[in-house]
mmCIF file of C-alpha atoms in Angstrom:
data_model
loop_
_atom_site.group_PDB
_atom_site.id
_atom_site.type_symbol
_atom_site.label_atom_id
_atom_site.label_comp_id
_atom_site.label_asym_id
_atom_site.label_seq_id
_atom_site.Cartn_x
_atom_site.Cartn_y
_atom_site.Cartn_z
ATOM 1 C CA UNK A 1 -3.568 -7.780 -20.030
ATOM 2 C CA UNK A 2 -3.764 -4.083 -20.959
ATOM 3 C CA UNK A 3 -6.108 -3.400 -18.032
ATOM 4 C CA UNK A 4 -3.739 -5.234 -15.677
ATOM 5 C CA UNK A 5 -0.835 -3.065 -16.854
ATOM 6 C CA UNK A 6 -2.948 0.043 -16.273
ATOM 7 C CA UNK A 7 -3.740 -1.154 -12.735
ATOM 8 C CA UNK A 8 -0.038 -1.701 -12.018
ATOM 9 C CA UNK A 9 0.860 1.752 -13.333
ATOM 10 C CA UNK A 10 -1.847 3.382 -11.215
ATOM 11 C CA UNK A 11 -0.536 1.371 -8.255
ATOM 12 C CA UNK A 12 3.005 2.634 -8.856
ATOM 13 C CA UNK A 13 1.792 6.219 -9.174
ATOM 14 C CA UNK A 14 1.201 6.249 -5.413
ATOM 15 C CA UNK A 15 4.964 6.523 -4.996
ATOM 16 C CA UNK A 16 4.488 10.089 -6.245
ATOM 17 C CA UNK A 17 3.014 10.954 -2.852
ATOM 18 C CA UNK A 18 6.234 9.856 -1.149
ATOM 19 C CA UNK A 19 8.262 11.740 -3.762
ATOM 20 C CA UNK A 20 6.145 14.847 -3.146
ATOM 21 C CA UNK A 21 6.902 14.798 0.567
ATOM 22 C CA UNK A 22 10.612 14.073 0.105
ATOM 23 C CA UNK A 23 11.026 16.746 -2.570
ATOM 24 C CA UNK A 24 9.174 19.339 -0.505
ATOM 25 C CA UNK A 25 11.343 18.436 2.470
ATOM 26 C CA UNK A 26 14.532 18.681 0.391
ATOM 27 C CA UNK A 27 13.532 22.029 -1.137
ATOM 28 C CA UNK A 28 12.339 23.282 2.270
ATOM 29 C CA UNK A 29 8.846 23.904 0.959
ATOM 30 C CA UNK A 30 6.009 24.269 3.494
ATOM 31 C CA UNK A 31 4.854 20.631 3.417
ATOM 32 C CA UNK A 32 5.514 19.553 6.982
ATOM 33 C CA UNK A 33 4.772 16.029 8.169
ATOM 34 C CA UNK A 34 1.594 17.307 9.836
ATOM 35 C CA UNK A 35 0.425 18.840 6.563
ATOM 36 C CA UNK A 36 1.305 15.667 4.694
ATOM 37 C CA UNK A 37 -0.729 13.694 7.244
ATOM 38 C CA UNK A 38 -3.666 16.030 6.618
ATOM 39 C CA UNK A 39 -3.278 15.614 2.843
ATOM 40 C CA UNK A 40 -3.324 11.819 3.173
ATOM 41 C CA UNK A 41 -6.426 11.915 5.370
ATOM 42 C CA UNK A 42 -8.195 14.139 2.803
ATOM 43 C CA UNK A 43 -7.237 11.811 -0.066
ATOM 44 C CA UNK A 44 -8.325 8.706 1.859
ATOM 45 C CA UNK A 45 -11.601 10.357 2.849
ATOM 46 C CA UNK A 46 -12.209 11.241 -0.797
ATOM 47 C CA UNK A 47 -11.744 7.623 -1.865
ATOM 48 C CA UNK A 48 -14.051 6.426 0.915
ATOM 49 C CA UNK A 49 -16.751 8.854 -0.262
ATOM 50 C CA UNK A 50 -16.325 7.726 -3.885
ATOM 51 C CA UNK A 51 -16.589 4.082 -2.830
ATOM 52 C CA UNK A 52 -19.694 4.778 -0.761
ATOM 53 C CA UNK A 53 -21.306 6.480 -3.756
ATOM 54 C CA UNK A 54 -20.213 3.676 -6.118
ATOM 55 C CA UNK A 55 -21.432 0.849 -3.899
ATOM 56 C CA UNK A 56 -24.548 2.367 -2.301
ATOM 57 C CA UNK A 57 -25.878 4.950 -4.737
ATOM 58 C CA UNK A 58 -24.382 3.783 -8.006
ATOM 59 C CA UNK A 59 -21.537 5.446 -9.839
ATOM 60 C CA UNK A 60 -20.857 3.819 -13.172
ATOM 61 C CA UNK A 61 -17.725 5.420 -14.561
ATOM 62 C CA UNK A 62 -15.801 3.620 -17.317
ATOM 63 C CA UNK A 63 -12.688 4.093 -15.175
ATOM 64 C CA UNK A 64 -14.102 1.644 -12.643
ATOM 65 C CA UNK A 65 -14.484 -1.015 -15.348
ATOM 66 C CA UNK A 66 -10.813 -0.654 -16.279
ATOM 67 C CA UNK A 67 -9.216 -0.251 -12.861
ATOM 68 C CA UNK A 68 -11.259 -2.599 -10.688
ATOM 69 C CA UNK A 69 -11.315 -6.367 -10.791
ATOM 70 C CA UNK A 70 -14.479 -8.426 -11.098
ATOM 71 C CA UNK A 71 -14.559 -9.370 -7.394
ATOM 72 C CA UNK A 72 -14.425 -5.655 -6.472
ATOM 73 C CA UNK A 73 -17.696 -4.855 -8.227
ATOM 74 C CA UNK A 74 -19.712 -5.330 -5.029
ATOM 75 C CA UNK A 75 -16.917 -4.854 -2.469
ATOM 76 C CA UNK A 76 -14.606 -1.977 -1.579
ATOM 77 C CA UNK A 77 -12.170 -1.547 -4.459
ATOM 78 C CA UNK A 78 -8.423 -1.840 -4.098
ATOM 79 C CA UNK A 79 -7.780 1.868 -4.687
ATOM 80 C CA UNK A 80 -9.855 2.763 -1.630
ATOM 81 C CA UNK A 81 -8.090 0.223 0.592
ATOM 82 C CA UNK A 82 -4.774 1.432 -0.853
ATOM 83 C CA UNK A 83 -5.347 5.073 0.109
ATOM 84 C CA UNK A 84 -6.849 4.130 3.463
ATOM 85 C CA UNK A 85 -3.878 1.983 4.485
ATOM 86 C CA UNK A 86 -1.414 4.632 3.360
ATOM 87 C CA UNK A 87 -3.247 7.274 5.386
ATOM 88 C CA UNK A 88 -3.293 5.000 8.441
ATOM 89 C CA UNK A 89 0.468 4.499 8.457
ATOM 90 C CA UNK A 90 1.139 8.189 7.791
ATOM 91 C CA UNK A 91 -1.099 9.245 10.683
ATOM 92 C CA UNK A 92 0.280 6.684 13.170
ATOM 93 C CA UNK A 93 3.979 6.403 12.339
ATOM 94 C CA UNK A 94 6.955 8.693 11.793
ATOM 95 C CA UNK A 95 8.200 9.353 8.240
ATOM 96 C CA UNK A 96 11.125 6.894 8.383
ATOM 97 C CA UNK A 97 8.607 4.088 9.032
ATOM 98 C CA UNK A 98 5.543 5.281 7.089
ATOM 99 C CA UNK A 99 7.231 6.305 3.832
ATOM 100 C CA UNK A 100 8.924 2.970 3.073
ATOM 101 C CA UNK A 101 5.703 1.177 4.042
ATOM 102 C CA UNK A 102 3.890 3.282 1.437
ATOM 103 C CA UNK A 103 6.520 2.457 -1.193
ATOM 104 C CA UNK A 104 6.303 -1.260 -0.444
ATOM 105 C CA UNK A 105 2.658 -1.040 -1.453
ATOM 106 C CA UNK A 106 3.061 1.294 -4.421
ATOM 107 C CA UNK A 107 6.186 -0.334 -5.911
ATOM 108 C CA UNK A 108 6.723 -3.714 -4.256
ATOM 109 C CA UNK A 109 3.189 -4.993 -4.740
ATOM 110 C CA UNK A 110 3.005 -4.376 -8.515
ATOM 111 C CA UNK A 111 6.457 -5.934 -9.006
ATOM 112 C CA UNK A 112 5.375 -8.975 -7.013
ATOM 113 C CA UNK A 113 2.085 -9.055 -8.899
ATOM 114 C CA UNK A 114 3.874 -9.090 -12.240
ATOM 115 C CA UNK A 115 5.555 -12.359 -11.205
ATOM 116 C CA UNK A 116 2.367 -13.982 -9.890
ATOM 117 C CA UNK A 117 0.212 -16.236 -12.014
ATOM 118 C CA UNK A 118 -2.948 -14.413 -10.833
ATOM 119 C CA UNK A 119 -4.421 -17.598 -9.351
ATOM 120 C CA UNK A 120 -5.721 -17.201 -5.830
ATOM 121 C CA UNK A 121 -3.422 -19.187 -3.553
ATOM 122 C CA UNK A 122 -3.178 -19.398 0.201
ATOM 123 C CA UNK A 123 0.564 -18.714 -0.068
ATOM 124 C CA UNK A 124 2.296 -17.305 -3.152
ATOM 125 C CA UNK A 125 5.201 -19.091 -4.793
ATOM 126 C CA UNK A 126 8.695 -18.891 -3.246
ATOM 127 C CA UNK A 127 9.885 -16.809 -6.223
ATOM 128 C CA UNK A 128 7.192 -14.189 -5.609
ATOM 129 C CA UNK A 129 7.826 -14.153 -1.845
ATOM 130 C CA UNK A 130 11.583 -13.759 -2.339
ATOM 131 C CA UNK A 131 11.095 -10.954 -4.859
ATOM 132 C CA UNK A 132 8.737 -9.047 -2.574
ATOM 133 C CA UNK A 133 11.161 -9.453 0.337
ATOM 134 C CA UNK A 134 14.187 -8.248 -1.644
ATOM 135 C CA UNK A 135 12.355 -5.307 -3.225
ATOM 136 C CA UNK A 136 10.886 -4.284 0.136
ATOM 137 C CA UNK A 137 14.265 -4.499 1.862
ATOM 138 C CA UNK A 138 15.860 -2.345 -0.846
ATOM 139 C CA UNK A 139 13.034 0.180 -0.452
ATOM 140 C CA UNK A 140 13.347 0.303 3.345
ATOM 141 C CA UNK A 141 17.123 0.529 3.717
ATOM 142 C CA UNK A 142 17.526 4.194 2.663
ATOM 143 C CA UNK A 143 14.960 5.188 5.297
ATOM 144 C CA UNK A 144 16.231 2.869 8.028
ATOM 145 C CA UNK A 145 19.936 2.663 7.103
ATOM 146 C CA UNK A 146 21.006 3.094 10.735
ATOM 147 C CA UNK A 147 18.710 0.241 11.840
ATOM 148 C CA UNK A 148 18.879 -2.443 9.125
ATOM 149 C CA UNK A 149 17.052 -4.928 11.353
ATOM 150 C CA UNK A 150 14.011 -2.622 11.171
ATOM 151 C CA UNK A 151 14.294 -2.500 7.375
ATOM 152 C CA UNK A 152 14.319 -6.299 7.269
ATOM 153 C CA UNK A 153 11.392 -6.459 9.717
ATOM 154 C CA UNK A 154 9.393 -4.089 7.512
ATOM 155 C CA UNK A 155 10.190 -6.240 4.473
ATOM 156 C CA UNK A 156 9.071 -9.363 6.333
ATOM 157 C CA UNK A 157 5.771 -7.633 7.165
ATOM 158 C CA UNK A 158 5.211 -6.557 3.566
ATOM 159 C CA UNK A 159 6.097 -10.039 2.294
ATOM 160 C CA UNK A 160 3.665 -11.745 4.672
ATOM 161 C CA UNK A 161 0.892 -9.289 3.761
ATOM 162 C CA UNK A 162 1.537 -9.732 0.048
ATOM 163 C CA UNK A 163 2.187 -13.450 0.059
ATOM 164 C CA UNK A 164 -0.319 -14.954 2.488
ATOM 165 C CA UNK A 165 -4.017 -14.726 1.630
ATOM 166 C CA UNK A 166 -6.247 -13.994 4.612
ATOM 167 C CA UNK A 167 -10.013 -14.134 4.661
ATOM 168 C CA UNK A 168 -12.786 -13.312 7.091
ATOM 169 C CA UNK A 169 -15.680 -15.638 6.351
ATOM 170 C CA UNK A 170 -15.910 -15.366 2.565
ATOM 171 C CA UNK A 171 -14.293 -11.925 2.252
ATOM 172 C CA UNK A 172 -10.645 -11.989 1.196
ATOM 173 C CA UNK A 173 -8.542 -9.316 2.911
ATOM 174 C CA UNK A 174 -6.919 -7.278 0.149
ATOM 175 C CA UNK A 175 -3.153 -6.785 0.460
ATOM 176 C CA UNK A 176 -3.660 -3.139 -0.484
ATOM 177 C CA UNK A 177 -4.932 -2.764 3.053
ATOM 178 C CA UNK A 178 -2.375 -4.938 4.836
ATOM 179 C CA UNK A 179 1.015 -4.330 3.170
ATOM 180 C CA UNK A 180 1.749 -0.860 4.608
ATOM 181 C CA UNK A 181 0.244 -1.691 7.987
ATOM 182 C CA UNK A 182 2.177 -4.942 8.490
ATOM 183 C CA UNK A 183 5.397 -3.327 7.239
ATOM 184 C CA UNK A 184 5.070 -0.279 9.488
ATOM 185 C CA UNK A 185 4.066 -2.254 12.575
ATOM 186 C CA UNK A 186 6.971 -4.713 12.269
ATOM 187 C CA UNK A 187 9.462 -1.895 11.585
ATOM 188 C CA UNK A 188 8.198 -0.048 14.662
ATOM 189 C CA UNK A 189 8.431 -3.193 16.800
ATOM 190 C CA UNK A 190 12.032 -3.712 15.668
ATOM 191 C CA UNK A 191 12.897 -0.069 16.375
ATOM 192 C CA UNK A 192 11.338 -0.184 19.812
ATOM 193 C CA UNK A 193 12.356 -3.603 21.067
ATOM 194 C CA UNK A 194 15.453 -4.787 19.186
ATOM 195 C CA UNK A 195 18.661 -3.288 20.561
ATOM 196 C CA UNK A 196 20.515 -0.988 18.170
#
């Protein structure tokens, strides 16, 4: 239980990246969107390198025992997929789409996870799905207040990614990879194709 709480806190700490960008923007510090994109690419690349070393060469830090789950011992760990998906949405989408997608992963996922029973299910319980949808909508609305349909679309994407387990052969697709991508793609689709 203590390790699970640590994982959730580390998960939530990713919201600090969004806060960093917003604070720098508010204070007119020199962290432009392009620089933030570069920062995210550097961080994601760093996690990919660490995962390559851990899986191929062997890196046995105690931190990995605490912050990774048993099924991640021989597969890419959640933290790497987390940073990769965040970097993808930051590189592809504008801030008003990418930032809430990042927060849906960093805040929505651990809240949803706290309500789950940790059993692997094809579809999570209605209570968990509803919570993820509400939390994600609340996260998205400040960024997409002028287009609430896009906020709802983003929340639907995050809820599907969080609540429906996908697998390719025997490999389960981690929602750390899919939540921001689904949320950002559906928000973008709504912005582009649903009349204002």
